[in-house]
mmCIF file of C-alpha atoms in Angstrom:
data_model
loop_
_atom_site.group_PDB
_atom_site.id
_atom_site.type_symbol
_atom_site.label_atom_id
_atom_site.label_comp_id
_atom_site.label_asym_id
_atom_site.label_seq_id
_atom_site.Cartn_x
_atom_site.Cartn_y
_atom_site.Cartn_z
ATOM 1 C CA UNK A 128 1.084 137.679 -10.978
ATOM 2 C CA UNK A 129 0.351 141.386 -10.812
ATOM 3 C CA UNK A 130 -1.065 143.061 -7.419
ATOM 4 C CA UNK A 131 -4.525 143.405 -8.101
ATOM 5 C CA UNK A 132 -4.256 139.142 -9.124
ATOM 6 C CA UNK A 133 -2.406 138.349 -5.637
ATOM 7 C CA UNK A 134 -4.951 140.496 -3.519
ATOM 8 C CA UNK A 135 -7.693 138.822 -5.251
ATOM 9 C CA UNK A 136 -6.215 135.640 -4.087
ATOM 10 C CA UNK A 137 -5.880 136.808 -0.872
ATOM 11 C CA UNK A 138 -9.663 137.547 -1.179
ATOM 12 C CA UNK A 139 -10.445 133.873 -2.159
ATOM 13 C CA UNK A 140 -8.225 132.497 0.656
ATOM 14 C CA UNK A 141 -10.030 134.185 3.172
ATOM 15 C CA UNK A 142 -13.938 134.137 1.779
ATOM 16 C CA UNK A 143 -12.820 129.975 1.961
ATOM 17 C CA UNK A 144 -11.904 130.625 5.669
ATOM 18 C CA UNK A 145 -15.436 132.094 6.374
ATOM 19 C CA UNK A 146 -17.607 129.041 4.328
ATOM 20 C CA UNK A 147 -15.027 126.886 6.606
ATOM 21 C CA UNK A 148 -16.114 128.214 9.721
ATOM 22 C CA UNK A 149 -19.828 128.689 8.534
ATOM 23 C CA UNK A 150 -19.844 124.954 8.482
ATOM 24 C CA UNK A 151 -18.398 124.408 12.006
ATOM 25 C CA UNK A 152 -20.568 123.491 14.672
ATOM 26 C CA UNK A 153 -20.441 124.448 18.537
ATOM 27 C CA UNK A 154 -18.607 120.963 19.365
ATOM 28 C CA UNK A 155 -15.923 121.364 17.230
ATOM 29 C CA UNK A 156 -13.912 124.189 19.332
ATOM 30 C CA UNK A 157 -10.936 123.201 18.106
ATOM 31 C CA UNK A 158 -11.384 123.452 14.525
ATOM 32 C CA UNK A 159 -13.067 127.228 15.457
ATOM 33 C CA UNK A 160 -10.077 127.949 16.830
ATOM 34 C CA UNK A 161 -7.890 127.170 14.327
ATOM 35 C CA UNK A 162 -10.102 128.869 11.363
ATOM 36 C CA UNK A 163 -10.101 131.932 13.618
ATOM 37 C CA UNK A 164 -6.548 131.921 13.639
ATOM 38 C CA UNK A 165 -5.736 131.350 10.550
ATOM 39 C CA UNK A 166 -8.299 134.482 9.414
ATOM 40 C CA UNK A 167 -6.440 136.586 11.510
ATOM 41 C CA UNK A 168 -3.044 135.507 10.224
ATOM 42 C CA UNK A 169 -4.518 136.100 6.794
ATOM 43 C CA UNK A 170 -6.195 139.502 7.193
ATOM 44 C CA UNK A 171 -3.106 140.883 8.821
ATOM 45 C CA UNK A 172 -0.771 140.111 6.290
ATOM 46 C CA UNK A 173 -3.056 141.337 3.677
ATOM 47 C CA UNK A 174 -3.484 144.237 5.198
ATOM 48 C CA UNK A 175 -0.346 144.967 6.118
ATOM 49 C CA UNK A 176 0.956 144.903 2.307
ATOM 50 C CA UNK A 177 -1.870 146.767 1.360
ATOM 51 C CA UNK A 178 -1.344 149.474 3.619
ATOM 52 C CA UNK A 179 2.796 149.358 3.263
ATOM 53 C CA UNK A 180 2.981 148.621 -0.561
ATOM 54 C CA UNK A 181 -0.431 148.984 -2.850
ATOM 55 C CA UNK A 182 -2.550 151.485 -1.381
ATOM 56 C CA UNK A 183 0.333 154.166 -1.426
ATOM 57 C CA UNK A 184 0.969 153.243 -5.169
ATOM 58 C CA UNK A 185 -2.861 153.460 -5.782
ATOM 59 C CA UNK A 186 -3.059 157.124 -4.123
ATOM 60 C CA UNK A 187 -0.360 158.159 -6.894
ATOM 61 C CA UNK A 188 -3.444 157.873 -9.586
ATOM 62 C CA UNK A 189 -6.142 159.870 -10.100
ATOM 63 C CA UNK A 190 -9.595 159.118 -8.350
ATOM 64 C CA UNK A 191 -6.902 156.476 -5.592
ATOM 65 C CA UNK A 192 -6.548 158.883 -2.891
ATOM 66 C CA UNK A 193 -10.454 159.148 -2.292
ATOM 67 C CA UNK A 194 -11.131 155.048 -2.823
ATOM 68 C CA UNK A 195 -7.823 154.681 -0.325
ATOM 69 C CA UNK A 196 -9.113 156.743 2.437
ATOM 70 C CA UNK A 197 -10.839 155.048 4.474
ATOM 71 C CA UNK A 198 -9.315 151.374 3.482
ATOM 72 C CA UNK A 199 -6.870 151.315 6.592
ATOM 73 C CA UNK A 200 -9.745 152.530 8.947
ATOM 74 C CA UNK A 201 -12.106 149.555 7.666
ATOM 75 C CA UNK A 202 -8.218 147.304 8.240
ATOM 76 C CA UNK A 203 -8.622 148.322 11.523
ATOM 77 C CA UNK A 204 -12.021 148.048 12.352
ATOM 78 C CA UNK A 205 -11.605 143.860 11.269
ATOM 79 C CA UNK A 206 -8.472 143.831 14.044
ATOM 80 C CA UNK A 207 -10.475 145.085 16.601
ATOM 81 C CA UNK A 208 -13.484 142.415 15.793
ATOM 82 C CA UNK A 209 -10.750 139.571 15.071
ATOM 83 C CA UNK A 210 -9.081 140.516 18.677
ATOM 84 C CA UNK A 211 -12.645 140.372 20.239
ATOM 85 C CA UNK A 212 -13.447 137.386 18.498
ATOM 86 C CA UNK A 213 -9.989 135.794 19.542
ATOM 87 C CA UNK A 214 -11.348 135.823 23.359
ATOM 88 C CA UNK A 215 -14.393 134.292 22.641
ATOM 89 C CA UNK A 216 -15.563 130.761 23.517
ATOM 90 C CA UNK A 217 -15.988 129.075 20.150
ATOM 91 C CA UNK A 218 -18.332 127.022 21.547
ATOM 92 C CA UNK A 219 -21.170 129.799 22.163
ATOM 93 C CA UNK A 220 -23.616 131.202 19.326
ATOM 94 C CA UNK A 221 -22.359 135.016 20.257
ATOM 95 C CA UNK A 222 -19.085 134.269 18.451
ATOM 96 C CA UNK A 223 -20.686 132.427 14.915
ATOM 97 C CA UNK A 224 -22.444 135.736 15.005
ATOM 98 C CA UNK A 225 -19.652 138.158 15.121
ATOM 99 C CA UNK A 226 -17.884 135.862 12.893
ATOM 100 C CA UNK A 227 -21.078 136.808 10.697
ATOM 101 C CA UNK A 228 -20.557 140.501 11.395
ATOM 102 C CA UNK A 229 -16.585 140.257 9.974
ATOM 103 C CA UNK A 230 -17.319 138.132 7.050
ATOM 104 C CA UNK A 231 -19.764 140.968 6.197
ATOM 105 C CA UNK A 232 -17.763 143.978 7.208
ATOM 106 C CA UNK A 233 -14.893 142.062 4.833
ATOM 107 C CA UNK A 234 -16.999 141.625 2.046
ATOM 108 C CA UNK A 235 -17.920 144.970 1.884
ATOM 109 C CA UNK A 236 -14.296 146.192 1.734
ATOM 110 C CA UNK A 237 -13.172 143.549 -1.038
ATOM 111 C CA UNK A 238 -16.155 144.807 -3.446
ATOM 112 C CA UNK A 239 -14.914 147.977 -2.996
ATOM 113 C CA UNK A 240 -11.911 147.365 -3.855
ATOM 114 C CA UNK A 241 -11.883 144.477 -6.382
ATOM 115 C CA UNK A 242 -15.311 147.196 -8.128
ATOM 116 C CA UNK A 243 -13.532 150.414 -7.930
ATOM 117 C CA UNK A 244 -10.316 150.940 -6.436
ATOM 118 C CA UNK A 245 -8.425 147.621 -8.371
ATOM 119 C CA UNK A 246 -10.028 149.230 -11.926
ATOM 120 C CA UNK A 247 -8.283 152.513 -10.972
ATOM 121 C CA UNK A 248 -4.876 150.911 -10.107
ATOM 122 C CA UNK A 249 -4.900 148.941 -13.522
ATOM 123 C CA UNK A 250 -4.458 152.905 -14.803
ATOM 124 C CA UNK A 251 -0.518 152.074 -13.461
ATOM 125 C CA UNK A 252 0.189 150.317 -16.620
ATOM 126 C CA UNK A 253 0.927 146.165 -16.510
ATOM 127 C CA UNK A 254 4.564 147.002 -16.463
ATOM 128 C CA UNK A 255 4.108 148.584 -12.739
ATOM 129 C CA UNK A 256 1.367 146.101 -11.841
ATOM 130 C CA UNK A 257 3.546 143.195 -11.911
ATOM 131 C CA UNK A 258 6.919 145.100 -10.110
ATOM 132 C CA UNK A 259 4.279 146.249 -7.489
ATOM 133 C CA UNK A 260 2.542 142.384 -7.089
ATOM 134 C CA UNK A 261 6.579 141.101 -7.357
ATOM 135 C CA UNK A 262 6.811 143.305 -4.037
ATOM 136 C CA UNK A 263 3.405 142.339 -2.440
ATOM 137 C CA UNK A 264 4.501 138.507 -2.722
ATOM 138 C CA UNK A 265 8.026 139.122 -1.284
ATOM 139 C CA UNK A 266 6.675 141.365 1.300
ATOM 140 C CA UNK A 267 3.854 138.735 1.905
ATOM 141 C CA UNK A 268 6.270 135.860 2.337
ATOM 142 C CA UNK A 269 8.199 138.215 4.759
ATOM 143 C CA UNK A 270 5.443 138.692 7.332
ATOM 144 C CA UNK A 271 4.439 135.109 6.779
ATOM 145 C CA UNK A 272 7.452 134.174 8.662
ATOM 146 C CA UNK A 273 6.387 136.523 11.359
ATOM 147 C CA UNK A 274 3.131 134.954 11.590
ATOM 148 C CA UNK A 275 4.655 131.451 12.320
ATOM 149 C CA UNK A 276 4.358 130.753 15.807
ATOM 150 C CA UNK A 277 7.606 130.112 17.685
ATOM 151 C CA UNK A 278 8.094 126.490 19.065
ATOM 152 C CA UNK A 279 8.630 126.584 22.572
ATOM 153 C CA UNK A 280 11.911 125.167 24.455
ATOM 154 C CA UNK A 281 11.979 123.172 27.232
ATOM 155 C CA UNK A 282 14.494 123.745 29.844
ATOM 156 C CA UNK A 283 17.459 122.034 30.233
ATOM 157 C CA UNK A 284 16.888 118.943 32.930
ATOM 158 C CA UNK A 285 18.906 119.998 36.026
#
């Protein structure tokens, strides 16, 4: 799969997190929660290999440096909203609401990128589009292990 292919994936995955939550209702907390979670497990990793791996390949060609520019600021701006979001209660109407205000602020960034800067990074050539989505995966599957939440011990009885 080449890198523009896995971060449109990553797109997918996530829009399916929002129509998930958009279906929630105020009783189910839990399942808010969860969604919320798994958004912001999503959107980090994706933006972490964009920022490490594709967007520094994409400022290489012409016309990538401009479309780039501004890509980890917009990153950024969806971790501050996620970490507000986070310390919500997911039972109130405030936090379907800035959920609305991320799912827009995210769509906005992915038709950037999928419109513009994805047709400039196809100007790489296949060959490099496939060694750079090789990297995105490995790199993805790296953080993913971060991600995973650490069991907790107990201690030992006395």
């Amino acid at each position: 799969m080449d890198a523009t292919e896995l971060l449109k994936k990553d797109h997918a995955a996530v829009k399916k997190l929002f129509t998930a939550f958009g279906r929630t209702t105020a009783r189910a907390v839990k399942k808010r929660q969860e969604l919320i979670d798994r958004l912001a497990g999503e959107i980090e990793v994706h933006a972490r290999i964009e920022e490490e791996i594709f967007y520094p390949a994409a400022r290489g060609v012409e016309g990538g440096a401009e479309l780039v520019e501004h890509a980890p600021a917009e990153h950024g701006d969806a971790r501050e909203m996620l970490a507000g979001i986070r310390g919500m209660e997911m039972s109130g109407t405030e936090v379907a609401d800035r959920v609305k205000e991320l799912k827009q602020a995210i769509q906005d960034h992915v038709e950037e990128e999928e419109g513009e800067l994805f047709e400039v990074a196809r100007r790489l050539g296949p060959d490099e589009l496939a060694r750079l989505g090789r990297e995105l995966e490995a790199r993805k599957r790296e953080l993913a292990g971060e991600e995973k939440p650490r069991r907790k011990t107990r201690p030992e009885a006395a």
